[in-house]
Amino acid sequence: KDLIGFGFVLQGSSPCYVLNVDPLGPAAAAGLQVRHFISSVNGQDVLTMNHQEVGLLLVQTNQITLTVLSNANLRDEGNRLQADSLTEAYIL
């Protein structure tokens, strides 16, 4: 985390996704990309949360580990979103 934040902007709900990444920020250095869907924050499942709820989790910590869905084919399986591809991004 730098003085401004982690270097990315979230949008959407259930699940939220990365709208923008600062090319010089910590998120870009960790490999986070635009259109990644956020699956978990520090091990907590956030697929059913909106971007405001996920944002609140992010501002409560100085170091985060995100699990993201990249190029995901999301599908609803019994009230639980599932995806085909998971990628870990570590953000310091």
XYZ file of N, CA, C and O in Angstrom:
368
model
N 0.848 -1.178 0.000
C 0.000 0.000 0.000
C 0.888 1.234 0.000
O 1.845 1.314 0.753
N 0.520 2.202 -0.854
C 1.263 3.456 -0.829
C 0.404 4.523 -0.160
O -0.632 4.212 0.436
N 0.795 5.783 -0.227
C 0.064 6.847 0.458
C -1.353 7.034 -0.065
O -2.224 7.507 0.654
N -1.597 6.657 -1.306
C -2.917 6.844 -1.905
C -3.785 5.608 -1.757
O -4.990 5.686 -1.608
N -3.211 4.441 -1.791
C -3.981 3.202 -1.695
C -3.213 2.057 -2.316
O -1.986 2.053 -2.320
N -3.943 1.098 -2.857
C -3.322 -0.072 -3.463
C -3.137 0.073 -4.971
O -2.566 -0.794 -5.609
N -3.669 1.133 -5.553
C -3.434 1.385 -6.969
C -4.425 0.747 -7.917
O -4.079 0.444 -9.054
N -5.662 0.533 -7.456
C -6.686 0.024 -8.361
C -8.057 0.502 -7.924
O -8.258 0.906 -6.801
N -9.002 0.459 -8.880
C -10.374 0.898 -8.647
C -11.300 -0.281 -8.905
O -11.159 -0.984 -9.900
N -12.249 -0.484 -7.983
C -13.240 -1.550 -8.128
C -14.566 -0.998 -8.623
O -14.900 0.157 -8.376
N -15.345 -1.855 -9.267
C -16.677 -1.506 -9.755
C -17.536 -2.761 -9.698
O -17.022 -3.872 -9.686
N -18.838 -2.582 -9.691
C -19.760 -3.702 -9.832
C -20.115 -4.405 -8.537
O -19.680 -4.032 -7.454
N -20.946 -5.411 -8.687
C -21.382 -6.185 -7.530
C -21.623 -7.631 -7.932
O -22.005 -7.932 -9.053
N -21.374 -8.487 -7.001
C -21.689 -9.919 -7.114
C -21.255 -10.585 -8.402
O -22.101 -11.072 -9.128
N -20.006 -10.673 -8.711
C -18.830 -10.162 -8.004
C -18.407 -8.789 -8.522
O -18.819 -8.370 -9.599
N -17.563 -8.127 -7.753
C -17.019 -6.859 -8.236
C -15.772 -7.157 -9.070
O -15.234 -8.257 -9.040
N -15.349 -6.176 -9.823
C -14.226 -6.377 -10.728
C -13.313 -5.153 -10.721
O -13.688 -4.087 -10.237
N -12.116 -5.327 -11.256
C -11.136 -4.245 -11.337
C -11.459 -3.397 -12.559
O -11.454 -3.885 -13.688
N -11.774 -2.130 -12.303
C -12.115 -1.193 -13.373
C -10.870 -0.522 -13.941
O -10.766 -0.292 -15.141
N -9.913 -0.220 -13.062
C -8.734 0.527 -13.477
C -7.559 0.133 -12.592
O -7.741 -0.144 -11.415
N -6.354 0.121 -13.159
C -5.131 -0.168 -12.408
C -4.125 0.940 -12.695
O -3.837 1.233 -13.865
N -3.587 1.550 -11.649
C -2.535 2.551 -11.804
C -1.269 1.830 -12.262
O -0.768 0.950 -11.558
N -0.740 2.163 -13.440
C 0.409 1.426 -13.976
C 1.663 1.521 -13.108
O 2.551 0.686 -13.226
N 1.735 2.502 -12.221
C 2.898 2.660 -11.354
C 2.617 2.252 -9.914
O 3.472 2.426 -9.051
N 1.440 1.704 -9.649
C 1.042 1.376 -8.285
C 1.351 -0.050 -7.882
O 1.785 -0.881 -8.694
N 1.105 -0.355 -6.611
C 1.360 -1.692 -6.078
C 0.553 -2.785 -6.771
O 1.047 -3.901 -6.940
N -0.681 -2.494 -7.179
C -1.519 -3.513 -7.827
C -0.918 -3.949 -9.159
O -0.879 -5.142 -9.466
N -0.451 -3.004 -9.954
C 0.173 -3.341 -11.235
C 1.439 -4.159 -11.019
O 1.693 -5.133 -11.730
N 2.221 -3.791 -10.024
C 3.448 -4.528 -9.722
C 3.147 -5.964 -9.309
O 3.939 -6.878 -9.567
N 1.987 -6.192 -8.694
C 1.597 -7.531 -8.261
C 0.945 -8.339 -9.376
O 0.716 -9.525 -9.221
N 0.626 -7.687 -10.494
C 0.045 -8.410 -11.621
C -1.462 -8.290 -11.766
O -2.058 -8.923 -12.625
N -2.106 -7.462 -10.947
C -3.550 -7.274 -11.061
C -3.864 -6.580 -12.380
O -3.120 -5.697 -12.815
N -4.939 -6.998 -13.030
C -5.296 -6.452 -14.336
C -6.756 -6.016 -14.372
O -7.587 -6.520 -13.618
N -7.045 -5.095 -15.282
C -8.414 -4.656 -15.534
C -9.243 -5.875 -15.925
O -8.763 -6.770 -16.615
N -10.457 -5.930 -15.451
C -11.447 -6.991 -15.686
C -11.215 -8.250 -14.859
O -11.885 -9.246 -15.066
N -10.250 -8.238 -13.947
C -10.164 -9.341 -12.990
C -11.349 -9.229 -12.038
O -11.648 -8.153 -11.540
N -12.031 -10.325 -11.792
C -13.094 -10.373 -10.797
C -12.471 -10.761 -9.458
O -11.646 -11.674 -9.402
N -12.877 -10.080 -8.383
C -12.313 -10.347 -7.064
C -13.074 -11.505 -6.428
O -14.285 -11.432 -6.228
N -12.356 -12.557 -6.095
C -12.944 -13.745 -5.487
C -12.813 -13.747 -3.974
O -13.743 -14.098 -3.257
N -11.634 -13.352 -3.463
C -11.450 -13.302 -2.007
C -10.452 -12.224 -1.629
O -9.583 -11.856 -2.422
N -10.603 -11.722 -0.418
C -9.694 -10.742 0.162
C -9.186 -11.334 1.467
O -9.974 -11.629 2.373
N -7.882 -11.538 1.546
C -7.257 -12.131 2.738
C -7.969 -13.406 3.170
O -8.200 -13.640 4.353
N -8.346 -14.222 2.199
C -8.980 -15.500 2.475
C -10.482 -15.456 2.678
O -11.132 -16.494 2.758
N -11.068 -14.271 2.746
C -12.516 -14.148 2.918
C -13.201 -14.097 1.556
O -12.862 -13.274 0.709
N -14.169 -14.971 1.335
C -14.917 -15.020 0.087
C -15.720 -13.736 -0.083
O -16.476 -13.347 0.800
N -15.534 -13.062 -1.226
C -16.240 -11.807 -1.491
C -17.022 -11.835 -2.801
O -17.441 -10.794 -3.291
N -17.228 -13.018 -3.372
C -17.914 -13.111 -4.658
C -19.326 -12.533 -4.619
O -19.824 -12.062 -5.635
N -19.977 -12.567 -3.481
C -21.351 -12.057 -3.404
C -21.414 -10.625 -2.882
O -22.508 -10.093 -2.690
N -20.264 -9.972 -2.685
C -20.239 -8.591 -2.184
C -20.128 -7.599 -3.332
O -19.591 -7.912 -4.391
N -20.604 -6.384 -3.087
C -20.444 -5.328 -4.080
C -19.115 -4.600 -3.852
O -18.419 -4.855 -2.871
N -18.774 -3.687 -4.759
C -17.472 -3.021 -4.691
C -17.307 -2.175 -3.431
O -16.206 -2.047 -2.918
N -18.393 -1.635 -2.906
C -18.291 -0.829 -1.679
C -17.948 -1.704 -0.473
O -17.110 -1.338 0.353
N -18.572 -2.863 -0.388
C -18.286 -3.790 0.713
C -16.845 -4.315 0.637
O -16.150 -4.388 1.652
N -16.406 -4.646 -0.561
C -15.031 -5.117 -0.736
C -14.057 -3.977 -0.425
O -13.031 -4.192 0.227
N -14.385 -2.781 -0.852
C -13.543 -1.620 -0.559
C -13.355 -1.406 0.931
O -12.258 -1.058 1.386
N -14.415 -1.610 1.706
C -14.299 -1.474 3.158
C -13.323 -2.485 3.744
O -12.551 -2.165 4.655
N -13.326 -3.702 3.222
C -12.355 -4.703 3.671
C -10.927 -4.266 3.346
O -10.013 -4.453 4.150
N -10.745 -3.697 2.173
C -9.411 -3.309 1.731
C -8.822 -2.171 2.552
O -7.626 -2.186 2.843
N -9.632 -1.193 2.925
C -9.095 -0.048 3.660
C -8.791 -0.380 5.119
O -8.143 0.400 5.805
N -9.202 -1.539 5.583
C -8.964 -1.925 6.972
C -7.622 -2.618 7.169
O -7.321 -3.069 8.261
N -6.815 -2.720 6.126
C -5.554 -3.441 6.231
C -4.451 -2.717 5.466
O -4.727 -1.934 4.563
N -3.211 -2.972 5.841
C -2.072 -2.394 5.126
C -1.471 -3.368 4.131
O -0.645 -2.998 3.325
N -1.847 -4.618 4.210
C -1.352 -5.629 3.279
C -2.515 -6.555 2.941
O -3.246 -6.981 3.826
N -2.673 -6.865 1.677
C -3.785 -7.733 1.277
C -3.309 -8.838 0.347
O -2.312 -8.698 -0.350
N -4.036 -9.915 0.372
C -3.880 -10.981 -0.610
C -5.227 -11.126 -1.296
O -6.228 -11.373 -0.640
N -5.228 -10.944 -2.598
C -6.453 -11.083 -3.384
C -6.397 -12.373 -4.176
O -5.362 -12.734 -4.714
N -7.514 -13.055 -4.258
C -7.672 -14.119 -5.233
C -8.612 -13.569 -6.280
O -9.666 -13.038 -5.960
N -8.189 -13.651 -7.532
C -8.976 -13.060 -8.610
C -9.317 -14.112 -9.647
O -8.644 -15.132 -9.777
N -10.385 -13.870 -10.369
C -10.803 -14.709 -11.486
C -10.383 -13.986 -12.752
O -10.810 -12.870 -13.007
N -9.511 -14.599 -13.517
C -9.062 -13.967 -14.750
C -9.684 -14.675 -15.946
O -9.678 -15.900 -16.005
N -10.215 -13.875 -16.869
C -10.894 -14.424 -18.046
C -11.880 -15.510 -17.629
O -11.941 -16.588 -18.206
N -12.624 -15.215 -16.595
C -13.467 -16.231 -15.973
C -14.775 -16.425 -16.727
O -15.361 -15.484 -17.233
N -15.191 -17.668 -16.780
C -16.527 -18.007 -17.229
C -17.337 -18.260 -15.979
O -17.367 -19.370 -15.458
N -17.950 -17.212 -15.459
C -18.710 -17.335 -14.221
C -20.033 -18.027 -14.492
O -20.674 -17.792 -15.496
N -20.426 -18.860 -13.557
C -21.714 -19.543 -13.669
C -22.287 -19.713 -12.266
O -21.565 -19.841 -11.294
N -23.583 -19.710 -12.184
C -24.285 -19.858 -10.914
C -24.590 -21.334 -10.697
O -25.285 -21.955 -11.490
N -24.045 -21.892 -9.637
C -24.287 -23.296 -9.315
C -24.845 -23.386 -7.908
O -24.099 -23.360 -6.937
N -26.164 -23.455 -7.804
C -26.794 -23.576 -6.497
C -26.548 -22.391 -5.592
O -26.098 -22.543 -4.467
N -26.818 -21.187 -6.087
C -26.631 -19.945 -5.345
C -25.179 -19.670 -5.002
O -24.872 -18.932 -4.081
N -24.261 -20.249 -5.725
C -22.830 -20.018 -5.511
C -22.174 -19.822 -6.864
O -22.291 -20.655 -7.753
N -21.489 -18.689 -7.034
C -20.807 -18.434 -8.290
C -19.552 -19.300 -8.376
O -18.794 -19.413 -7.425
N -19.333 -19.900 -9.517
C -18.159 -20.728 -9.774
C -17.451 -20.162 -11.002
O -18.058 -19.540 -11.854
N -16.161 -20.420 -11.099
C -15.386 -19.942 -12.238
C -14.385 -21.002 -12.658
O -14.051 -21.892 -11.894
N -13.892 -20.857 -13.881
C -12.968 -21.832 -14.433
C -11.501 -21.522 -14.151
O -10.670 -22.412 -14.191
N -11.151 -20.266 -13.877
C -9.745 -19.891 -13.776
C -9.500 -19.010 -12.558
O -10.142 -17.988 -12.397
N -8.574 -19.421 -11.696
C -8.202 -18.627 -10.526
C -6.738 -18.222 -10.630
O -5.892 -18.999 -11.032
N -6.453 -16.998 -10.238
C -5.084 -16.486 -10.212
C -4.902 -15.734 -8.916
O -5.750 -14.951 -8.536
N -3.802 -15.972 -8.216
C -3.523 -15.224 -6.991
C -2.724 -13.974 -7.325
O -1.799 -14.030 -8.126
N -3.071 -12.870 -6.712
C -2.293 -11.644 -6.836
C -1.978 -11.149 -5.425
O -2.888 -10.969 -4.627
N -0.733 -10.977 -5.131
C -0.333 -10.487 -3.810
C -0.030 -9.007 -3.899
O 0.732 -8.583 -4.750
N -0.637 -8.259 -3.033
C -0.473 -6.820 -3.068
C 0.084 -6.361 -1.735
O -0.503 -6.606 -0.694
N 1.226 -5.711 -1.778
C 1.884 -5.257 -0.546
C 1.654 -3.795 -0.297
O 1.533 -3.021 -1.166
